[in-house]
Amino acid sequence: MATLTQEKKPAIPKLAQDLIAGTIGGWAQVVVGHPPDTIKVRLQTQPNPPIYSGAMDCVRKLIKEEGPKGLYRGVMSPLAGIGFCNAVMFMANGWSRRMLQNGDEKRVLSIFEIGVAGSMAGSVMAFLNCPIELLKVKLQTQDPKGFVNASGKHEPAYKGVIDCGIRTVRAQGFGGIYRGMGITLMRDTPSYFAYFVGYEGLKRLFQSMKKDGQELGTFELLMAGGLSGFAAWIPAYPQDVIKSNYQNDLRYKSIGQVVKTLYKSGGPKAFLNGLGPTLVRAFPANAATFFAYEMAMDCMKGL
């Protein structure tokens, strides 16, 4: 009588694998991508008339005033948060894909289905990204000498992400750290659709060029990850500019007011402020994210 063999269950559940690998990918993203992100936010939120003539001028002035560490101002918020956020993103994306497979893990999802799973993960991510990015923007753009709050009173500069979070909640309530939630959701849902479509689509394209089913190499994985970073910003960048300004300046009472003010000050180009540093950051940061994720997943395959 033949003995039925059961498929061996992985020692680490798939959700936990996504969690671990996503965290590692998030840390890689922050280390590689924070400096250009700082420049992006400063360019997005600078006053009119502008104080920086461009990305390189911003880099020079920031380093002159604060040294190289100025490029990593506010890094603790994303380092602590983006590792966790990426873990949740990959976990939500993996769960969404398995849901669309309807229990058949061998079924290959279409590119559109991969995008749907990505957008579902993006809608989850917005709830995490909003408070983390709000604190990051505040720390990246604050004057070391302090700032004037919404009541017109001078306050000392934030000492760090925890101090920033506590003082924000104290001044505005818990809802204060979720300022800009709606525009964050409008940014992240289409962005993550394009993000995962770009990555998986490029992986399949590169795989089709291989002979005899060879696995993708480091170069192909880095290219797929980096270019997917470009894809993610195509449907999302104007929303990101609006979000940064709305979160940074409490004088804005609505998203519509931000849009009108930006358009009046710079026309359509105002919604592309900081695009250069964003794209400079997008390729290496996302190449590092996906490569670290894939390597971590490979390490857990045999467990």
mmCIF file of N, CA, C and O in Angstrom, residues 94-164:
data_model
loop_
_atom_site.group_PDB
_atom_site.id
_atom_site.type_symbol
_atom_site.label_atom_id
_atom_site.label_comp_id
_atom_site.label_asym_id
_atom_site.label_seq_id
_atom_site.Cartn_x
_atom_site.Cartn_y
_atom_site.Cartn_z
ATOM 1 N N GLY A 94 1.885 39.865 0.095
ATOM 2 C CA GLY A 94 1.893 38.405 0.016
ATOM 3 C C GLY A 94 0.537 37.824 0.355
ATOM 4 O O GLY A 94 0.056 36.897 -0.323
ATOM 5 N N TRP A 95 -0.100 38.369 1.400
ATOM 6 C CA TRP A 95 -1.435 37.887 1.778
ATOM 7 C C TRP A 95 -2.437 38.164 0.662
ATOM 8 O O TRP A 95 -3.274 37.303 0.343
ATOM 9 N N SER A 96 -2.355 39.344 0.045
ATOM 10 C CA SER A 96 -3.278 39.703 -1.036
ATOM 11 C C SER A 96 -3.097 38.789 -2.249
ATOM 12 O O SER A 96 -4.074 38.361 -2.874
ATOM 13 N N ARG A 97 -1.858 38.459 -2.555
ATOM 14 C CA ARG A 97 -1.605 37.556 -3.686
ATOM 15 C C ARG A 97 -2.174 36.169 -3.406
ATOM 16 O O ARG A 97 -2.792 35.549 -4.284
ATOM 17 N N ARG A 98 -1.964 35.683 -2.188
ATOM 18 C CA ARG A 98 -2.479 34.349 -1.855
ATOM 19 C C ARG A 98 -4.007 34.342 -1.856
ATOM 20 O O ARG A 98 -4.635 33.332 -2.209
ATOM 21 N N MET A 99 -4.621 35.467 -1.466
ATOM 22 C CA MET A 99 -6.070 35.566 -1.511
ATOM 23 C C MET A 99 -6.570 35.499 -2.954
ATOM 24 O O MET A 99 -7.552 34.822 -3.262
ATOM 25 N N LEU A 100 -5.862 36.203 -3.854
ATOM 26 C CA LEU A 100 -6.250 36.186 -5.266
ATOM 27 C C LEU A 100 -6.005 34.818 -5.904
ATOM 28 O O LEU A 100 -6.682 34.447 -6.871
ATOM 29 N N GLN A 101 -5.056 34.063 -5.362
ATOM 30 C CA GLN A 101 -4.810 32.699 -5.858
ATOM 31 C C GLN A 101 -5.875 31.729 -5.383
ATOM 32 O O GLN A 101 -5.964 30.613 -5.890
ATOM 33 N N ASN A 102 -6.668 32.150 -4.393
ATOM 34 C CA ASN A 102 -7.785 31.357 -3.884
ATOM 35 C C ASN A 102 -7.357 29.958 -3.441
ATOM 36 O O ASN A 102 -8.005 28.955 -3.757
ATOM 37 N N GLY A 103 -6.247 29.903 -2.714
ATOM 38 C CA GLY A 103 -5.790 28.633 -2.160
ATOM 39 C C GLY A 103 -4.877 27.828 -3.058
ATOM 40 O O GLY A 103 -4.265 26.854 -2.617
ATOM 41 N N ASP A 104 -4.758 28.229 -4.323
ATOM 42 C CA ASP A 104 -3.889 27.506 -5.265
ATOM 43 C C ASP A 104 -2.585 28.284 -5.428
ATOM 44 O O ASP A 104 -2.468 29.155 -6.294
ATOM 45 N N GLU A 105 -1.594 27.952 -4.599
ATOM 46 C CA GLU A 105 -0.351 28.716 -4.607
ATOM 47 C C GLU A 105 0.486 28.485 -5.865
ATOM 48 O O GLU A 105 1.443 29.215 -6.111
ATOM 49 N N LYS A 106 0.124 27.459 -6.641
ATOM 50 C CA LYS A 106 0.864 27.196 -7.882
ATOM 51 C C LYS A 106 0.345 28.039 -9.044
ATOM 52 O O LYS A 106 0.992 28.112 -10.093
ATOM 53 N N ARG A 107 -0.826 28.653 -8.852
ATOM 54 C CA ARG A 107 -1.378 29.470 -9.940
ATOM 55 C C ARG A 107 -0.593 30.762 -10.077
ATOM 56 O O ARG A 107 -0.384 31.487 -9.101
ATOM 57 N N VAL A 108 -0.163 31.038 -11.297
ATOM 58 C CA VAL A 108 0.603 32.255 -11.563
ATOM 59 C C VAL A 108 -0.363 33.408 -11.804
ATOM 60 O O VAL A 108 -1.225 33.341 -12.678
ATOM 61 N N LEU A 109 -0.221 34.459 -11.018
ATOM 62 C CA LEU A 109 -1.096 35.620 -11.165
ATOM 63 C C LEU A 109 -0.740 36.412 -12.414
ATOM 64 O O LEU A 109 0.422 36.479 -12.813
ATOM 65 N N SER A 110 -1.751 37.022 -12.998
ATOM 66 C CA SER A 110 -1.502 37.912 -14.127
ATOM 67 C C SER A 110 -0.860 39.198 -13.613
ATOM 68 O O SER A 110 -0.901 39.494 -12.411
ATOM 69 N N ILE A 111 -0.297 39.963 -14.529
ATOM 70 C CA ILE A 111 0.317 41.231 -14.134
ATOM 71 C C ILE A 111 -0.723 42.165 -13.514
ATOM 72 O O ILE A 111 -0.439 42.864 -12.528
ATOM 73 N N PHE A 112 -1.931 42.156 -14.059
ATOM 74 C CA PHE A 112 -2.982 43.008 -13.489
ATOM 75 C C PHE A 112 -3.316 42.577 -12.072
ATOM 76 O O PHE A 112 -3.488 43.421 -11.173
ATOM 77 N N GLU A 113 -3.419 41.276 -11.837
ATOM 78 C CA GLU A 113 -3.711 40.777 -10.490
ATOM 79 C C GLU A 113 -2.600 41.152 -9.515
ATOM 80 O O GLU A 113 -2.859 41.452 -8.349
ATOM 81 N N ILE A 114 -1.371 41.127 -9.993
ATOM 82 C CA ILE A 114 -0.245 41.542 -9.154
ATOM 83 C C ILE A 114 -0.400 43.016 -8.777
ATOM 84 O O ILE A 114 -0.134 43.421 -7.642
ATOM 85 N N GLY A 115 -0.844 43.831 -9.738
ATOM 86 C CA GLY A 115 -1.086 45.237 -9.458
ATOM 87 C C GLY A 115 -2.210 45.438 -8.447
ATOM 88 O O GLY A 115 -2.106 46.294 -7.564
ATOM 89 N N VAL A 116 -3.277 44.648 -8.561
ATOM 90 C CA VAL A 116 -4.386 44.734 -7.611
ATOM 91 C C VAL A 116 -3.904 44.394 -6.204
ATOM 92 O O VAL A 116 -4.231 45.083 -5.234
ATOM 93 N N ALA A 117 -3.110 43.333 -6.093
ATOM 94 C CA ALA A 117 -2.550 42.965 -4.785
ATOM 95 C C ALA A 117 -1.672 44.092 -4.252
ATOM 96 O O ALA A 117 -1.697 44.397 -3.053
ATOM 97 N N GLY A 118 -0.902 44.717 -5.130
ATOM 98 C CA GLY A 118 -0.058 45.835 -4.723
ATOM 99 C C GLY A 118 -0.866 47.015 -4.228
ATOM 100 O O GLY A 118 -0.520 47.643 -3.219
ATOM 101 N N SER A 119 -1.956 47.334 -4.918
ATOM 102 C CA SER A 119 -2.787 48.467 -4.500
ATOM 103 C C SER A 119 -3.475 48.172 -3.168
ATOM 104 O O SER A 119 -3.677 49.081 -2.354
ATOM 105 N N MET A 120 -3.831 46.915 -2.935
ATOM 106 C CA MET A 120 -4.408 46.534 -1.645
ATOM 107 C C MET A 120 -3.383 46.733 -0.533
ATOM 108 O O MET A 120 -3.703 47.239 0.549
ATOM 109 N N ALA A 121 -2.144 46.351 -0.808
ATOM 110 C CA ALA A 121 -1.067 46.584 0.161
ATOM 111 C C ALA A 121 -0.849 48.076 0.361
ATOM 112 O O ALA A 121 -0.599 48.539 1.484
ATOM 113 N N GLY A 122 -0.956 48.864 -0.721
ATOM 114 C CA GLY A 122 -0.780 50.308 -0.636
ATOM 115 C C GLY A 122 -1.819 50.977 0.237
ATOM 116 O O GLY A 122 -1.511 51.916 0.980
ATOM 117 N N SER A 123 -3.061 50.491 0.167
ATOM 118 C CA SER A 123 -4.116 51.078 1.000
ATOM 119 C C SER A 123 -3.860 50.806 2.476
ATOM 120 O O SER A 123 -4.187 51.628 3.334
ATOM 121 N N VAL A 124 -3.253 49.661 2.774
ATOM 122 C CA VAL A 124 -2.861 49.360 4.159
ATOM 123 C C VAL A 124 -1.687 50.246 4.568
ATOM 124 O O VAL A 124 -1.647 50.796 5.678
ATOM 125 N N MET A 125 -0.738 50.391 3.657
ATOM 126 C CA MET A 125 0.481 51.144 3.952
ATOM 127 C C MET A 125 0.216 52.608 4.267
ATOM 128 O O MET A 125 0.944 53.230 5.043
ATOM 129 N N ALA A 126 -0.815 53.173 3.652
ATOM 130 C CA ALA A 126 -1.104 54.596 3.865
ATOM 131 C C ALA A 126 -1.312 54.905 5.345
ATOM 132 O O ALA A 126 -0.914 55.970 5.831
ATOM 133 N N PHE A 127 -1.920 53.972 6.079
ATOM 134 C CA PHE A 127 -2.189 54.199 7.498
ATOM 135 C C PHE A 127 -0.905 54.195 8.326
ATOM 136 O O PHE A 127 -0.868 54.774 9.416
ATOM 137 N N LEU A 128 0.135 53.562 7.820
ATOM 138 C CA LEU A 128 1.429 53.571 8.498
ATOM 139 C C LEU A 128 2.309 54.699 7.986
ATOM 140 O O LEU A 128 3.020 55.350 8.755
ATOM 141 N N ASN A 129 2.283 54.932 6.682
ATOM 142 C CA ASN A 129 3.140 55.955 6.083
ATOM 143 C C ASN A 129 2.802 57.362 6.558
ATOM 144 O O ASN A 129 3.690 58.199 6.735
ATOM 145 N N CYS A 130 1.517 57.637 6.735
ATOM 146 C CA CYS A 130 1.096 59.007 7.047
ATOM 147 C C CYS A 130 1.761 59.561 8.310
ATOM 148 O O CYS A 130 2.417 60.606 8.252
ATOM 149 N N PRO A 131 1.650 58.910 9.477
ATOM 150 C CA PRO A 131 2.292 59.487 10.672
ATOM 151 C C PRO A 131 3.814 59.452 10.612
ATOM 152 O O PRO A 131 4.477 60.396 11.075
ATOM 153 N N ILE A 132 4.371 58.402 10.034
ATOM 154 C CA ILE A 132 5.836 58.303 9.954
ATOM 155 C C ILE A 132 6.397 59.412 9.073
ATOM 156 O O ILE A 132 7.375 60.079 9.424
ATOM 157 N N GLU A 133 5.773 59.641 7.922
ATOM 158 C CA GLU A 133 6.266 60.668 7.008
ATOM 159 C C GLU A 133 5.989 62.063 7.545
ATOM 160 O O GLU A 133 6.764 62.989 7.289
ATOM 161 N N LEU A 134 4.905 62.233 8.287
ATOM 162 C CA LEU A 134 4.635 63.538 8.879
ATOM 163 C C LEU A 134 5.762 63.933 9.837
ATOM 164 O O LEU A 134 6.273 65.057 9.782
ATOM 165 N N LEU A 135 6.170 63.016 10.700
ATOM 166 C CA LEU A 135 7.259 63.302 11.631
ATOM 167 C C LEU A 135 8.570 63.511 10.880
ATOM 168 O O LEU A 135 9.371 64.389 11.232
ATOM 169 N N LYS A 136 8.792 62.720 9.843
ATOM 170 C CA LYS A 136 10.013 62.858 9.037
ATOM 171 C C LYS A 136 10.075 64.229 8.379
ATOM 172 O O LYS A 136 11.118 64.890 8.402
ATOM 173 N N VAL A 137 8.969 64.674 7.806
ATOM 174 C CA VAL A 137 8.923 65.977 7.139
ATOM 175 C C VAL A 137 9.191 67.095 8.139
ATOM 176 O O VAL A 137 9.947 68.038 7.865
ATOM 177 N N LYS A 138 8.585 67.010 9.321
ATOM 178 C CA LYS A 138 8.799 68.032 10.341
ATOM 179 C C LYS A 138 10.276 68.123 10.735
ATOM 180 O O LYS A 138 10.831 69.220 10.867
ATOM 181 N N LEU A 139 10.922 66.970 10.904
ATOM 182 C CA LEU A 139 12.321 66.959 11.325
ATOM 183 C C LEU A 139 13.256 67.390 10.194
ATOM 184 O O LEU A 139 14.278 68.032 10.429
ATOM 185 N N GLN A 140 12.912 67.022 8.962
ATOM 186 C CA GLN A 140 13.756 67.367 7.820
ATOM 187 C C GLN A 140 13.728 68.852 7.502
ATOM 188 O O GLN A 140 14.709 69.401 6.993
ATOM 189 N N THR A 141 12.617 69.499 7.773
ATOM 190 C CA THR A 141 12.453 70.891 7.337
ATOM 191 C C THR A 141 12.592 71.914 8.459
ATOM 192 O O THR A 141 12.627 73.112 8.183
ATOM 193 N N GLN A 142 12.693 71.479 9.699
ATOM 194 C CA GLN A 142 12.740 72.443 10.792
ATOM 195 C C GLN A 142 14.058 73.215 10.820
ATOM 196 O O GLN A 142 15.105 72.717 10.405
ATOM 197 N N ASP A 143 13.972 74.437 11.326
ATOM 198 C CA ASP A 143 15.149 75.264 11.552
ATOM 199 C C ASP A 143 15.767 74.855 12.884
ATOM 200 O O ASP A 143 15.049 74.738 13.887
ATOM 201 N N PRO A 144 17.088 74.602 12.933
ATOM 202 C CA PRO A 144 17.719 74.215 14.205
ATOM 203 C C PRO A 144 17.488 75.226 15.330
ATOM 204 O O PRO A 144 17.593 74.885 16.511
ATOM 205 N N LYS A 145 17.159 76.482 14.962
ATOM 206 C CA LYS A 145 16.922 77.519 15.972
ATOM 207 C C LYS A 145 15.503 77.471 16.533
ATOM 208 O O LYS A 145 15.187 78.193 17.480
ATOM 209 N N GLY A 146 14.653 76.639 15.941
ATOM 210 C CA GLY A 146 13.275 76.551 16.398
ATOM 211 C C GLY A 146 12.299 77.022 15.347
ATOM 212 O O GLY A 146 12.678 77.298 14.199
ATOM 213 N N PHE A 147 11.036 77.135 15.714
ATOM 214 C CA PHE A 147 9.998 77.494 14.745
ATOM 215 C C PHE A 147 8.852 78.202 15.450
ATOM 216 O O PHE A 147 8.739 78.187 16.676
ATOM 217 N N VAL A 148 8.015 78.820 14.650
ATOM 218 C CA VAL A 148 6.819 79.499 15.163
ATOM 219 C C VAL A 148 5.634 78.565 14.951
ATOM 220 O O VAL A 148 5.379 78.120 13.826
ATOM 221 N N ASN A 149 4.913 78.231 16.012
ATOM 222 C CA ASN A 149 3.795 77.310 15.900
ATOM 223 C C ASN A 149 2.553 78.001 15.358
ATOM 224 O O ASN A 149 2.576 79.195 15.037
ATOM 225 N N ALA A 150 1.452 77.250 15.272
ATOM 226 C CA ALA A 150 0.223 77.777 14.681
ATOM 227 C C ALA A 150 -0.363 78.934 15.485
ATOM 228 O O ALA A 150 -1.112 79.751 14.947
ATOM 229 N N SER A 151 0.000 79.016 16.760
ATOM 230 C CA SER A 151 -0.501 80.097 17.615
ATOM 231 C C SER A 151 0.375 81.342 17.566
ATOM 232 O O SER A 151 0.095 82.335 18.238
ATOM 233 N N GLY A 152 1.459 81.275 16.783
ATOM 234 C CA GLY A 152 2.356 82.412 16.664
ATOM 235 C C GLY A 152 3.437 82.465 17.716
ATOM 236 O O GLY A 152 4.176 83.455 17.803
ATOM 237 N N LYS A 153 3.545 81.409 18.537
ATOM 238 C CA LYS A 153 4.559 81.364 19.585
ATOM 239 C C LYS A 153 5.807 80.614 19.110
ATOM 240 O O LYS A 153 5.708 79.657 18.355
ATOM 241 N N HIS A 154 6.965 81.100 19.555
ATOM 242 C CA HIS A 154 8.222 80.440 19.181
ATOM 243 C C HIS A 154 8.438 79.205 20.043
ATOM 244 O O HIS A 154 8.240 79.220 21.260
ATOM 245 N N GLU A 155 8.821 78.115 19.372
ATOM 246 C CA GLU A 155 9.113 76.865 20.066
ATOM 247 C C GLU A 155 10.518 76.401 19.705
ATOM 248 O O GLU A 155 10.989 76.635 18.589
ATOM 249 N N PRO A 156 11.202 75.725 20.641
ATOM 250 C CA PRO A 156 12.529 75.178 20.314
ATOM 251 C C PRO A 156 12.412 74.043 19.314
ATOM 252 O O PRO A 156 11.341 73.435 19.164
ATOM 253 N N ALA A 157 13.492 73.766 18.615
ATOM 254 C CA ALA A 157 13.496 72.695 17.619
ATOM 255 C C ALA A 157 13.223 71.352 18.283
ATOM 256 O O ALA A 157 13.513 71.153 19.466
ATOM 257 N N TYR A 158 12.652 70.444 17.516
ATOM 258 C CA TYR A 158 12.406 69.095 18.022
ATOM 259 C C TYR A 158 13.744 68.400 18.298
ATOM 260 O O TYR A 158 14.684 68.504 17.516
ATOM 261 N N LYS A 159 13.806 67.667 19.389
ATOM 262 C CA LYS A 159 15.041 66.963 19.751
ATOM 263 C C LYS A 159 15.191 65.647 19.003
ATOM 264 O O LYS A 159 16.286 65.100 18.908
ATOM 265 N N GLY A 160 14.109 65.120 18.524
ATOM 266 C CA GLY A 160 14.152 63.851 17.815
ATOM 267 C C GLY A 160 12.749 63.393 17.488
ATOM 268 O O GLY A 160 11.764 64.111 17.747
ATOM 269 N N VAL A 161 12.625 62.191 16.942
ATOM 270 C CA VAL A 161 11.336 61.718 16.464
ATOM 271 C C VAL A 161 10.332 61.534 17.605
ATOM 272 O O VAL A 161 9.147 61.844 17.459
ATOM 273 N N ILE A 162 10.788 61.055 18.774
ATOM 274 C CA ILE A 162 9.869 60.849 19.896
ATOM 275 C C ILE A 162 9.367 62.189 20.412
ATOM 276 O O ILE A 162 8.167 62.375 20.652
ATOM 277 N N ASP A 163 10.284 63.149 20.575
ATOM 278 C CA ASP A 163 9.904 64.485 21.021
ATOM 279 C C ASP A 163 8.943 65.126 20.034
ATOM 280 O O ASP A 163 7.947 65.754 20.422
ATOM 281 N N CYS A 164 9.217 64.940 18.747
ATOM 282 C CA CYS A 164 8.350 65.500 17.706
ATOM 283 C C CYS A 164 6.955 64.892 17.785
ATOM 284 O O CYS A 164 5.944 65.596 17.706
#
